JSON list of C-alpha atoms and ligand atoms in Angstrom, two decimals:
[
{"chain": "A", "resi": 22, "resn": "MET", "atom": "CA", "xyz": [-32.90, -12.85, 29.78]},
{"chain": "A", "resi": 23, "resn": "TYR", "atom": "CA", "xyz": [-29.83, -10.74, 31.17]},
{"chain": "A", "resi": 24, "resn": "ILE", "atom": "CA", "xyz": [-27.36, -13.31, 28.58]},
{"chain": "A", "resi": 25, "resn": "LYS", "atom": "CA", "xyz": [-29.77, -11.97, 25.85]},
{"chain": "A", "resi": 26, "resn": "LEU", "atom": "CA", "xyz": [-28.53, -8.04, 26.58]},
{"chain": "A", "resi": 27, "resn": "LEU", "atom": "CA", "xyz": [-24.97, -8.83, 27.11]},
{"chain": "A", "resi": 28, "resn": "TYR", "atom": "CA", "xyz": [-24.55, -10.87, 23.91]},
{"chain": "A", "resi": 29, "resn": "GLU", "atom": "CA", "xyz": [-26.33, -8.08, 22.23]},
{"chain": "A", "resi": 30, "resn": "PHE", "atom": "CA", "xyz": [-23.99, -5.64, 23.71]},
{"chain": "A", "resi": 31, "resn": "GLU", "atom": "CA", "xyz": [-20.94, -7.60, 22.99]},
{"chain": "A", "resi": 32, "resn": "GLN", "atom": "CA", "xyz": [-22.17, -7.51, 19.16]},
{"chain": "A", "resi": 33, "resn": "LYS", "atom": "CA", "xyz": [-22.10, -3.94, 18.84]},
{"chain": "A", "resi": 34, "resn": "GLU", "atom": "CA", "xyz": [-18.81, -3.92, 20.99]},
{"chain": "A", "resi": 35, "resn": "LYS", "atom": "CA", "xyz": [-17.51, -6.28, 18.06]},
{"chain": "A", "resi": 36, "resn": "LYS", "atom": "CA", "xyz": [-18.62, -3.43, 15.40]},
{"chain": "A", "resi": 37, "resn": "LEU", "atom": "CA", "xyz": [-15.82, -1.08, 17.34]},
{"chain": "A", "resi": 38, "resn": "ARG", "atom": "CA", "xyz": [-13.40, -3.43, 17.87]},
{"chain": "A", "resi": 39, "resn": "GLU", "atom": "CA", "xyz": [-13.29, -4.06, 13.85]},
{"chain": "A", "resi": 40, "resn": "LYS", "atom": "CA", "xyz": [-12.58, -0.35, 13.76]},
{"chain": "A", "resi": 41, "resn": "GLU", "atom": "CA", "xyz": [-10.17, -0.49, 16.11]},
{"chain": "A", "resi": 42, "resn": "ALA", "atom": "CA", "xyz": [-8.52, -3.16, 13.56]},
{"chain": "A", "resi": 43, "resn": "ARG", "atom": "CA", "xyz": [-8.73, -1.39, 10.52]},
{"chain": "A", "resi": 44, "resn": "ILE", "atom": "CA", "xyz": [-6.97, 1.74, 12.40]},
{"chain": "A", "resi": 45, "resn": "LYS", "atom": "CA", "xyz": [-3.90, -0.65, 13.13]},
{"chain": "A", "resi": 46, "resn": "GLU", "atom": "CA", "xyz": [-4.11, -2.25, 9.57]},
{"chain": "A", "resi": 47, "resn": "ILE", "atom": "CA", "xyz": [-4.13, 1.29, 8.16]},
{"chain": "A", "resi": 48, "resn": "ASP", "atom": "CA", "xyz": [-1.12, 1.99, 10.14]},
{"chain": "A", "resi": 49, "resn": "GLN", "atom": "CA", "xyz": [1.09, -0.93, 8.71]},
{"chain": "A", "resi": 50, "resn": "GLU", "atom": "CA", "xyz": [-0.10, -0.01, 5.39]},
{"chain": "A", "resi": 51, "resn": "LEU", "atom": "CA", "xyz": [1.42, 4.17, 6.06]},
{"chain": "A", "resi": 52, "resn": "GLN", "atom": "CA", "xyz": [4.71, 1.89, 6.03]},
{"chain": "A", "resi": 53, "resn": "LEU", "atom": "CA", "xyz": [4.21, 3.08, 1.97]},
{"chain": "A", "resi": 54, "resn": "LYS", "atom": "CA", "xyz": [6.25, 6.00, 3.06]},
{"chain": "A", "resi": 55, "resn": "ASN", "atom": "CA", "xyz": [9.23, 3.66, 2.75]},
{"chain": "A", "resi": 56, "resn": "LYS", "atom": "CA", "xyz": [8.59, 2.93, -0.56]},
{"chain": "A", "resi": 57, "resn": "ILE", "atom": "CA", "xyz": [8.35, 6.59, -1.56]},
{"chain": "A", "resi": 58, "resn": "ALA", "atom": "CA", "xyz": [11.69, 6.84, -0.06]},
{"chain": "A", "resi": 59, "resn": "SER", "atom": "CA", "xyz": [13.56, 4.19, -1.98]},
{"chain": "A", "resi": 60, "resn": "LEU", "atom": "CA", "xyz": [11.49, 5.70, -5.29]},
{"chain": "A", "resi": 61, "resn": "GLN", "atom": "CA", "xyz": [13.07, 8.94, -4.65]},
{"chain": "A", "resi": 62, "resn": "ASP", "atom": "CA", "xyz": [16.36, 7.10, -4.69]},
{"chain": "A", "resi": 63, "resn": "GLU", "atom": "CA", "xyz": [15.96, 5.64, -8.37]},
{"chain": "A", "resi": 64, "resn": "ILE", "atom": "CA", "xyz": [15.10, 9.13, -9.62]},
{"chain": "A", "resi": 65, "resn": "GLU", "atom": "CA", "xyz": [18.33, 10.29, -7.77]},
{"chain": "A", "resi": 66, "resn": "ALA", "atom": "CA", "xyz": [20.03, 7.39, -9.62]},
{"chain": "A", "resi": 67, "resn": "LEU", "atom": "CA", "xyz": [18.34, 8.55, -13.31]},
{"chain": "A", "resi": 68, "resn": "LYS", "atom": "CA", "xyz": [18.89, 12.06, -12.68]},
{"chain": "A", "resi": 69, "resn": "THR", "atom": "CA", "xyz": [22.78, 11.05, -12.33]},
{"chain": "A", "resi": 70, "resn": "ALA", "atom": "CA", "xyz": [22.87, 8.57, -15.79]},
{"chain": "A", "resi": 71, "resn": "ILE", "atom": "CA", "xyz": [21.22, 11.68, -17.22]},
{"chain": "A", "resi": 72, "resn": "SER", "atom": "CA", "xyz": [23.85, 14.07, -16.67]},
{"chain": "A", "resi": 73, "resn": "GLY", "atom": "CA", "xyz": [26.28, 11.48, -17.85]},
{"chain": "A", "resi": 74, "resn": "PHE", "atom": "CA", "xyz": [24.72, 10.91, -20.88]},
{"chain": "A", "resi": 75, "resn": "GLU", "atom": "CA", "xyz": [24.23, 14.64, -21.59]},
{"chain": "A", "resi": 76, "resn": "LYS", "atom": "CA", "xyz": [28.24, 15.36, -21.42]},
{"chain": "A", "resi": 77, "resn": "ARG", "atom": "CA", "xyz": [28.53, 12.31, -24.04]},
{"chain": "A", "resi": 78, "resn": "LYS", "atom": "CA", "xyz": [25.84, 14.24, -25.90]},
{"chain": "A", "resi": 79, "resn": "LEU", "atom": "CA", "xyz": [28.00, 17.21, -26.04]},
{"chain": "A", "resi": 80, "resn": "GLU", "atom": "CA", "xyz": [30.83, 15.69, -26.87]},
{"chain": "A", "resi": 81, "resn": "ILE", "atom": "CA", "xyz": [29.73, 13.91, -29.64]},
{"chain": "A", "resi": 82, "resn": "GLN", "atom": "CA", "xyz": [27.93, 17.14, -30.94]},
{"chain": "A", "resi": 83, "resn": "ARG", "atom": "CA", "xyz": [31.75, 18.72, -30.84]},
{"chain": "A", "resi": 84, "resn": "ASP", "atom": "CA", "xyz": [32.93, 15.82, -32.44]},
{"chain": "A", "resi": 85, "resn": "ILE", "atom": "CA", "xyz": [30.37, 16.18, -35.49]},
{"chain": "A", "resi": 86, "resn": "ASP", "atom": "CA", "xyz": [30.82, 19.72, -35.88]},
{"chain": "A", "resi": 87, "resn": "GLU", "atom": "CA", "xyz": [34.13, 19.23, -35.95]},
{"chain": "A", "resi": 88, "resn": "ASN", "atom": "CA", "xyz": [34.11, 16.13, -38.60]},
{"chain": "A", "resi": 89, "resn": "SER", "atom": "CA", "xyz": [31.69, 18.39, -40.70]},
{"chain": "A", "resi": 90, "resn": "ASP", "atom": "CA", "xyz": [34.32, 21.11, -41.08]},
{"chain": "A", "resi": 91, "resn": "GLN", "atom": "CA", "xyz": [36.56, 18.67, -42.09]},
{"chain": "A", "resi": 92, "resn": "LEU", "atom": "CA", "xyz": [34.36, 17.09, -44.77]},
{"chain": "A", "resi": 93, "resn": "LYS", "atom": "CA", "xyz": [33.60, 20.45, -45.79]},
{"chain": "A", "resi": 94, "resn": "GLY", "atom": "CA", "xyz": [37.13, 21.26, -46.27]},
{"chain": "A", "resi": 95, "resn": "ILE", "atom": "CA", "xyz": [38.00, 18.14, -48.32]},
{"chain": "A", "resi": 96, "resn": "THR", "atom": "CA", "xyz": [35.03, 18.67, -50.71]},
{"chain": "A", "resi": 97, "resn": "GLU", "atom": "CA", "xyz": [35.93, 21.85, -51.44]},
{"chain": "A", "resi": 98, "resn": "LEU", "atom": "CA", "xyz": [39.33, 20.72, -52.06]},
{"chain": "A", "resi": 99, "resn": "LEU", "atom": "CA", "xyz": [37.81, 18.25, -54.83]},
{"chain": "A", "resi": 100, "resn": "ASP", "atom": "CA", "xyz": [35.13, 20.63, -56.22]},
{"chain": "A", "resi": 101, "resn": "SER", "atom": "CA", "xyz": [38.53, 23.23, -56.51]},
{"chain": "A", "resi": 102, "resn": "ASN", "atom": "CA", "xyz": [40.51, 21.50, -59.05]},
{"chain": "A", "resi": 103, "resn": "LYS", "atom": "CA", "xyz": [43.61, 22.65, -57.08]},
{"chain": "A", "resi": 104, "resn": "LEU", "atom": "CA", "xyz": [44.40, 18.95, -56.77]},
{"chain": "A", "resi": 105, "resn": "LYS", "atom": "CA", "xyz": [47.44, 18.21, -59.35]},
{"chain": "A", "resi": 106, "resn": "THR", "atom": "CA", "xyz": [48.07, 14.35, -59.83]},
{"chain": "A", "resi": 107, "resn": "SER", "atom": "CA", "xyz": [45.92, 11.51, -59.43]},
{"chain": "A", "resi": 108, "resn": "LYS", "atom": "CA", "xyz": [47.65, 10.43, -56.25]},
{"chain": "A", "resi": 109, "resn": "GLU", "atom": "CA", "xyz": [46.34, 13.44, -55.03]},
{"chain": "A", "resi": 110, "resn": "VAL", "atom": "CA", "xyz": [42.56, 13.18, -56.00]},
{"chain": "A", "resi": 111, "resn": "LYS", "atom": "CA", "xyz": [42.60, 9.60, -54.95]},
{"chain": "A", "resi": 112, "resn": "ALA", "atom": "CA", "xyz": [44.11, 10.40, -51.24]},
{"chain": "A", "resi": 113, "resn": "ALA", "atom": "CA", "xyz": [41.44, 13.11, -50.82]},
{"chain": "A", "resi": 114, "resn": "ARG", "atom": "CA", "xyz": [38.18, 10.88, -51.78]},
{"chain": "A", "resi": 115, "resn": "LYS", "atom": "CA", "xyz": [39.44, 8.32, -49.20]},
{"chain": "A", "resi": 116, "resn": "THR", "atom": "CA", "xyz": [39.66, 11.43, -46.97]},
{"chain": "A", "resi": 117, "resn": "LYS", "atom": "CA", "xyz": [36.11, 12.23, -47.82]},
{"chain": "A", "resi": 118, "resn": "GLU", "atom": "CA", "xyz": [34.85, 8.86, -47.53]},
{"chain": "A", "resi": 119, "resn": "ASN", "atom": "CA", "xyz": [36.35, 8.17, -44.29]},
{"chain": "A", "resi": 120, "resn": "LEU", "atom": "CA", "xyz": [34.87, 11.77, -42.72]},
{"chain": "A", "resi": 121, "resn": "GLU", "atom": "CA", "xyz": [31.51, 10.24, -44.35]},
{"chain": "A", "resi": 122, "resn": "ALA", "atom": "CA", "xyz": [31.85, 7.15, -42.41]},
{"chain": "A", "resi": 123, "resn": "LYS", "atom": "CA", "xyz": [33.02, 8.87, -39.21]},
{"chain": "A", "resi": 124, "resn": "GLU", "atom": "CA", "xyz": [29.82, 11.10, -39.78]},
{"chain": "A", "resi": 125, "resn": "GLU", "atom": "CA", "xyz": [27.24, 7.90, -39.78]},
{"chain": "A", "resi": 126, "resn": "GLU", "atom": "CA", "xyz": [28.41, 6.62, -36.76]},
{"chain": "A", "resi": 127, "resn": "LEU", "atom": "CA", "xyz": [28.87, 9.84, -34.78]},
{"chain": "A", "resi": 128, "resn": "LYS", "atom": "CA", "xyz": [25.39, 10.18, -35.31]},
{"chain": "A", "resi": 129, "resn": "LYS", "atom": "CA", "xyz": [24.29, 6.66, -34.23]},
{"chain": "A", "resi": 130, "resn": "ASN", "atom": "CA", "xyz": [25.88, 7.28, -31.30]},
{"chain": "A", "resi": 131, "resn": "LEU", "atom": "CA", "xyz": [23.77, 10.87, -31.14]},
{"chain": "A", "resi": 132, "resn": "GLU", "atom": "CA", "xyz": [20.84, 8.98, -31.82]},
{"chain": "A", "resi": 133, "resn": "PHE", "atom": "CA", "xyz": [22.08, 6.15, -28.97]},
{"chain": "A", "resi": 134, "resn": "THR", "atom": "CA", "xyz": [22.56, 9.26, -26.69]},
{"chain": "A", "resi": 135, "resn": "GLU", "atom": "CA", "xyz": [19.38, 10.77, -26.87]},
{"chain": "A", "resi": 136, "resn": "SER", "atom": "CA", "xyz": [17.23, 7.69, -26.81]},
{"chain": "A", "resi": 137, "resn": "ALA", "atom": "CA", "xyz": [18.97, 6.66, -23.53]},
{"chain": "A", "resi": 138, "resn": "ILE", "atom": "CA", "xyz": [18.19, 10.14, -22.26]},
{"chain": "A", "resi": 139, "resn": "LYS", "atom": "CA", "xyz": [14.70, 10.14, -23.13]},
{"chain": "A", "resi": 140, "resn": "GLU", "atom": "CA", "xyz": [14.13, 6.31, -22.00]},
{"chain": "A", "resi": 141, "resn": "LYS", "atom": "CA", "xyz": [15.48, 7.71, -18.63]},
{"chain": "A", "resi": 142, "resn": "GLU", "atom": "CA", "xyz": [13.34, 10.83, -18.51]},
{"chain": "A", "resi": 143, "resn": "GLU", "atom": "CA", "xyz": [10.22, 8.33, -19.02]},
{"chain": "A", "resi": 144, "resn": "GLN", "atom": "CA", "xyz": [11.07, 6.20, -16.06]},
{"chain": "A", "resi": 145, "resn": "ILE", "atom": "CA", "xyz": [11.43, 9.14, -14.30]},
{"chain": "A", "resi": 146, "resn": "ARG", "atom": "CA", "xyz": [7.91, 10.31, -15.18]},
{"chain": "A", "resi": 147, "resn": "GLU", "atom": "CA", "xyz": [6.40, 7.24, -13.85]},
{"chain": "A", "resi": 148, "resn": "PHE", "atom": "CA", "xyz": [8.35, 6.99, -10.75]},
{"chain": "A", "resi": 149, "resn": "GLU", "atom": "CA", "xyz": [7.08, 10.58, -10.17]},
{"chain": "A", "resi": 150, "resn": "SER", "atom": "CA", "xyz": [3.31, 9.63, -11.12]},
{"chain": "A", "resi": 151, "resn": "GLU", "atom": "CA", "xyz": [3.70, 6.64, -8.62]},
{"chain": "A", "resi": 152, "resn": "ILE", "atom": "CA", "xyz": [4.79, 8.94, -5.90]},
{"chain": "A", "resi": 153, "resn": "LYS", "atom": "CA", "xyz": [2.35, 11.21, -6.10]},
{"chain": "A", "resi": 154, "resn": "GLU", "atom": "CA", "xyz": [-0.22, 7.98, -6.13]},
{"chain": "A", "resi": 155, "resn": "ILE", "atom": "CA", "xyz": [1.33, 6.55, -3.09]},
{"chain": "A", "resi": 156, "resn": "GLU", "atom": "CA", "xyz": [1.12, 10.13, -1.40]},
{"chain": "A", "resi": 157, "resn": "LYS", "atom": "CA", "xyz": [-2.54, 10.08, -2.60]},
{"chain": "A", "resi": 158, "resn": "GLN", "atom": "CA", "xyz": [-3.06, 6.81, -0.95]},
{"chain": "A", "resi": 159, "resn": "ILE", "atom": "CA", "xyz": [-1.35, 8.22, 1.97]},
{"chain": "A", "resi": 160, "resn": "GLN", "atom": "CA", "xyz": [-3.69, 11.04, 2.06]},
{"chain": "A", "resi": 161, "resn": "ASN", "atom": "CA", "xyz": [-6.67, 9.02, 2.07]},
{"chain": "A", "resi": 162, "resn": "MET", "atom": "CA", "xyz": [-5.82, 6.37, 4.53]},
{"chain": "A", "resi": 163, "resn": "LYS", "atom": "CA", "xyz": [-5.00, 9.73, 6.90]},
{"chain": "A", "resi": 164, "resn": "GLU", "atom": "CA", "xyz": [-8.53, 10.84, 6.54]},
{"chain": "A", "resi": 165, "resn": "GLU", "atom": "CA", "xyz": [-9.79, 7.05, 6.83]},
{"chain": "A", "resi": 166, "resn": "MET", "atom": "CA", "xyz": [-8.36, 6.94, 10.22]},
{"chain": "A", "resi": 167, "resn": "GLN", "atom": "CA", "xyz": [-9.22, 10.40, 11.01]},
{"chain": "A", "resi": 168, "resn": "GLU", "atom": "CA", "xyz": [-12.50, 9.44, 10.56]},
{"chain": "A", "resi": 169, "resn": "LEU", "atom": "CA", "xyz": [-12.47, 5.95, 12.42]},
{"chain": "A", "resi": 170, "resn": "GLU", "atom": "CA", "xyz": [-10.72, 7.62, 15.55]},
{"chain": "A", "resi": 171, "resn": "LYS", "atom": "CA", "xyz": [-13.40, 10.14, 15.51]},
{"chain": "A", "resi": 172, "resn": "GLU", "atom": "CA", "xyz": [-16.01, 6.99, 15.21]},
{"chain": "A", "resi": 173, "resn": "ILE", "atom": "CA", "xyz": [-14.87, 5.15, 17.75]},
{"chain": "A", "resi": 174, "resn": "LYS", "atom": "CA", "xyz": [-14.25, 7.98, 20.19]},
{"chain": "A", "resi": 175, "resn": "ALA", "atom": "CA", "xyz": [-18.31, 8.33, 19.66]},
{"chain": "A", "resi": 176, "resn": "GLU", "atom": "CA", "xyz": [-19.40, 5.13, 19.77]},
{"chain": "A", "resi": 177, "resn": "SER", "atom": "CA", "xyz": [-17.22, 4.31, 22.62]},
{"chain": "A", "resi": 178, "resn": "GLU", "atom": "CA", "xyz": [-18.69, 6.76, 24.63]},
{"chain": "A", "resi": 179, "resn": "VAL", "atom": "CA", "xyz": [-22.51, 5.24, 23.46]},
{"chain": "A", "resi": 180, "resn": "LEU", "atom": "CA", "xyz": [-21.45, 1.82, 24.58]},
{"chain": "A", "resi": 181, "resn": "ARG", "atom": "CA", "xyz": [-20.12, 2.74, 27.93]},
{"chain": "A", "resi": 182, "resn": "LYS", "atom": "CA", "xyz": [-23.74, 4.71, 28.18]},
{"chain": "A", "resi": 183, "resn": "GLU", "atom": "CA", "xyz": [-25.67, 1.32, 27.66]},
{"chain": "A", "resi": 184, "resn": "PHE", "atom": "CA", "xyz": [-23.32, -0.78, 29.31]},
{"chain": "A", "resi": 185, "resn": "GLU", "atom": "CA", "xyz": [-24.24, 1.41, 32.45]},
{"chain": "A", "resi": 186, "resn": "LYS", "atom": "CA", "xyz": [-27.97, 1.19, 31.69]},
{"chain": "A", "resi": 187, "resn": "ILE", "atom": "CA", "xyz": [-27.67, -2.88, 31.35]},
{"chain": "A", "resi": 188, "resn": "ALA", "atom": "CA", "xyz": [-25.68, -3.43, 34.18]},
{"chain": "A", "resi": 189, "resn": "LYS", "atom": "CA", "xyz": [-28.64, -1.87, 36.02]},
{"chain": "A", "resi": 190, "resn": "SER", "atom": "CA", "xyz": [-31.10, -4.75, 34.93]},
{"chain": "A", "resi": 191, "resn": "ILE", "atom": "CA", "xyz": [-28.79, -6.93, 35.89]},
{"chain": "A", "resi": 192, "resn": "PRO", "atom": "CA", "xyz": [-28.18, -9.06, 39.55]},
{"chain": "A", "resi": 193, "resn": "THR", "atom": "CA", "xyz": [-25.14, -7.73, 40.47]},
{"chain": "A", "resi": 194, "resn": "ASP", "atom": "CA", "xyz": [-23.71, -11.30, 41.35]},
{"chain": "A", "resi": 195, "resn": "ILE", "atom": "CA", "xyz": [-24.03, -11.99, 37.47]},
{"chain": "A", "resi": 196, "resn": "LEU", "atom": "CA", "xyz": [-22.68, -9.22, 36.48]},
{"chain": "A", "resi": 197, "resn": "SER", "atom": "CA", "xyz": [-19.57, -9.04, 38.50]},
{"chain": "A", "resi": 198, "resn": "GLN", "atom": "CA", "xyz": [-19.27, -12.89, 36.90]},
{"chain": "A", "resi": 199, "resn": "TYR", "atom": "CA", "xyz": [-20.04, -11.89, 33.36]},
{"chain": "A", "resi": 200, "resn": "GLU", "atom": "CA", "xyz": [-16.91, -8.71, 33.68]},
{"chain": "A", "resi": 201, "resn": "GLU", "atom": "CA", "xyz": [-14.60, -11.78, 35.24]},
{"chain": "A", "resi": 202, "resn": "ILE", "atom": "CA", "xyz": [-15.13, -13.83, 32.42]},
{"chain": "A", "resi": 203, "resn": "LYS", "atom": "CA", "xyz": [-15.23, -10.81, 30.22]},
{"chain": "A", "resi": 204, "resn": "GLU", "atom": "CA", "xyz": [-11.65, -10.19, 31.10]},
{"chain": "A", "resi": 205, "resn": "SER", "atom": "CA", "xyz": [-10.23, -13.89, 29.39]},
{"chain": "A", "resi": 206, "resn": "PHE", "atom": "CA", "xyz": [-12.35, -13.03, 26.13]},
{"chain": "A", "resi": 207, "resn": "PRO", "atom": "CA", "xyz": [-12.01, -9.15, 25.59]},
{"chain": "A", "resi": 208, "resn": "TYR", "atom": "CA", "xyz": [-13.07, -9.62, 22.04]},
{"chain": "A", "resi": 209, "resn": "GLY", "atom": "CA", "xyz": [-16.90, -11.37, 23.30]},
{"chain": "A", "resi": 210, "resn": "ALA", "atom": "CA", "xyz": [-17.11, -13.80, 26.08]},
{"chain": "A", "resi": 211, "resn": "ILE", "atom": "CA", "xyz": [-20.67, -14.77, 25.13]},
{"chain": "A", "resi": 212, "resn": "ALA", "atom": "CA", "xyz": [-20.97, -18.09, 22.47]},
{"chain": "A", "resi": 213, "resn": "THR", "atom": "CA", "xyz": [-24.30, -18.77, 21.03]},
{"chain": "A", "resi": 214, "resn": "ILE", "atom": "CA", "xyz": [-25.39, -22.22, 20.58]},
{"chain": "A", "resi": 215, "resn": "ASP", "atom": "CA", "xyz": [-25.22, -24.06, 17.11]},
{"chain": "A", "resi": 216, "resn": "SER", "atom": "CA", "xyz": [-26.85, -27.44, 16.71]},
{"chain": "A", "resi": 217, "resn": "GLY", "atom": "CA", "xyz": [-26.14, -28.45, 19.97]},
{"chain": "A", "resi": 218, "resn": "ALA", "atom": "CA", "xyz": [-22.44, -27.69, 20.04]},
{"chain": "A", "resi": 219, "resn": "CYS", "atom": "CA", "xyz": [-20.89, -24.32, 21.44]},
{"chain": "A", "resi": 220, "resn": "ALA", "atom": "CA", "xyz": [-20.35, -21.80, 18.13]},
{"chain": "A", "resi": 221, "resn": "ASN", "atom": "CA", "xyz": [-16.91, -20.54, 19.76]},
{"chain": "A", "resi": 222, "resn": "CYS", "atom": "CA", "xyz": [-15.11, -23.88, 19.50]},
{"chain": "A", "resi": 223, "resn": "GLY", "atom": "CA", "xyz": [-17.24, -26.00, 18.25]},
{"chain": "A", "resi": 224, "resn": "ALA", "atom": "CA", "xyz": [-17.56, -28.59, 21.43]},
{"chain": "A", "resi": 225, "resn": "MET", "atom": "CA", "xyz": [-20.81, -30.98, 21.60]},
{"chain": "A", "resi": 226, "resn": "LEU", "atom": "CA", "xyz": [-22.41, -29.49, 24.55]},
{"chain": "A", "resi": 227, "resn": "PRO", "atom": "CA", "xyz": [-24.27, -32.17, 26.56]},
{"chain": "A", "resi": 228, "resn": "LEU", "atom": "CA", "xyz": [-27.73, -32.88, 26.93]},
{"chain": "A", "resi": 229, "resn": "GLU", "atom": "CA", "xyz": [-27.49, -31.61, 30.49]},
{"chain": "A", "resi": 230, "resn": "THR", "atom": "CA", "xyz": [-26.51, -28.35, 29.82]},
{"chain": "A", "resi": 231, "resn": "LEU", "atom": "CA", "xyz": [-28.77, -27.72, 26.89]},
{"chain": "A", "resi": 232, "resn": "GLU", "atom": "CA", "xyz": [-31.23, -28.18, 29.22]},
{"chain": "A", "resi": 233, "resn": "GLU", "atom": "CA", "xyz": [-29.87, -26.26, 32.17]},
{"chain": "A", "resi": 234, "resn": "LEU", "atom": "CA", "xyz": [-29.37, -23.49, 29.36]},
{"chain": "A", "resi": 235, "resn": "LYS", "atom": "CA", "xyz": [-33.33, -23.53, 28.18]},
{"chain": "A", "resi": 236, "resn": "GLU", "atom": "CA", "xyz": [-34.92, -24.01, 32.20]},
{"chain": "A", "resi": 237, "resn": "SER", "atom": "CA", "xyz": [-32.59, -20.50, 33.04]},
{"chain": "A", "resi": 238, "resn": "LYS", "atom": "CA", "xyz": [-34.08, -18.82, 30.49]},
{"chain": "A", "resi": 239, "resn": "GLY", "atom": "CA", "xyz": [-30.82, -17.17, 29.91]},
{"chain": "A", "resi": 240, "resn": "GLU", "atom": "CA", "xyz": [-30.41, -15.73, 33.33]},
{"chain": "A", "resi": 241, "resn": "LYS", "atom": "CA", "xyz": [-27.79, -17.77, 34.63]},
{"chain": "A", "resi": 242, "resn": "LEU", "atom": "CA", "xyz": [-24.27, -17.92, 33.92]},
{"chain": "A", "resi": 243, "resn": "VAL", "atom": "CA", "xyz": [-23.44, -21.56, 31.96]},
{"chain": "A", "resi": 244, "resn": "ARG", "atom": "CA", "xyz": [-19.86, -22.23, 30.52]},
{"chain": "A", "resi": 245, "resn": "CYS", "atom": "CA", "xyz": [-18.80, -24.06, 27.78]},
{"chain": "A", "resi": 246, "resn": "GLU", "atom": "CA", "xyz": [-16.63, -26.70, 29.66]},
{"chain": "A", "resi": 247, "resn": "VAL", "atom": "CA", "xyz": [-13.96, -26.76, 26.73]},
{"chain": "A", "resi": 248, "resn": "CYS", "atom": "CA", "xyz": [-13.32, -22.92, 26.14]},
{"chain": "A", "resi": 249, "resn": "GLY", "atom": "CA", "xyz": [-15.00, -21.43, 29.01]},
{"chain": "A", "resi": 250, "resn": "LYS", "atom": "CA", "xyz": [-17.19, -19.02, 27.70]},
{"chain": "A", "resi": 251, "resn": "ILE", "atom": "CA", "xyz": [-20.39, -18.39, 28.76]},
{"chain": "A", "resi": 252, "resn": "LEU", "atom": "CA", "xyz": [-23.56, -20.19, 26.13]},
{"chain": "A", "resi": 253, "resn": "TYR", "atom": "CA", "xyz": [-26.25, -18.17, 24.95]},
{"chain": "A", "resi": 254, "resn": "PHE", "atom": "CA", "xyz": [-29.27, -19.78, 23.25]},
{"chain": "A", "resi": 255, "resn": "PRO", "atom": "CA", "xyz": [-30.62, -17.35, 21.20]},
{"chain": "A", "resi": 256, "resn": "GLU", "atom": "CA", "xyz": [-34.86, -17.56, 21.60]},
{"chain": "A", "resi": 257, "resn": "GLU", "atom": "CA", "xyz": [-35.12, -18.60, 17.91]},
{"chain": "A", "resi": 258, "resn": "LEU", "atom": "CA", "xyz": [-33.45, -21.37, 17.82]},
{"chain": "A", "resi": 259, "resn": "LYS", "atom": "CA", "xyz": [-34.99, -23.42, 20.50]},
{"chain": "B", "resi": 20, "resn": "LIG", "atom": "ZN1", "xyz": [-16.90, -23.68, 23.76]}
]
């Protein structure tokens, strides 16, 4: 049952290939680093915007103080009875009204500016926690990769030794034929037969081929005429 030995060996090899494929995948996923860079750019832009709003906030606060001083002055004047004519009183009242309206408007502006700052700070916090999350993911992937690399190294060594052992029990001509065919199919040169068809390409196999396979009892290399893989008739399917 040489073919069986080789087939079973290839199944183990496939698991190793899957791990190698996962490493390539992780390599791709590590592009997440670019995402961090663009988030950091956004944070910088937000910080610039915040400093603009902070400046504006100080200006508004100064205006409010100034306005409040003027309002205090005019209120004192109105309470002081220093105003002689009703015209003067009326003018002072009008000024007071205007100052009050201005105060109202300035406070609204202040509120708007403060909430803009708050909003941007909140966004920065969100981006920062997103960056932390990505960094954690990257760390995990790196650990997974190191683990896989270690496993692959150990398993390849085991497989190499196992193949040496298998090779000893297989006639050299079959072994060299197998190795030659394997060069075209590094991910597995042997295909099983499924309901009379090649499990690799689906081609129906001629009856003679099936007969030949049964008779050879897995000690001869019979290839699929369509895809070229070595055919294997598992014992349990016969
Ligand atoms: Zn085939």
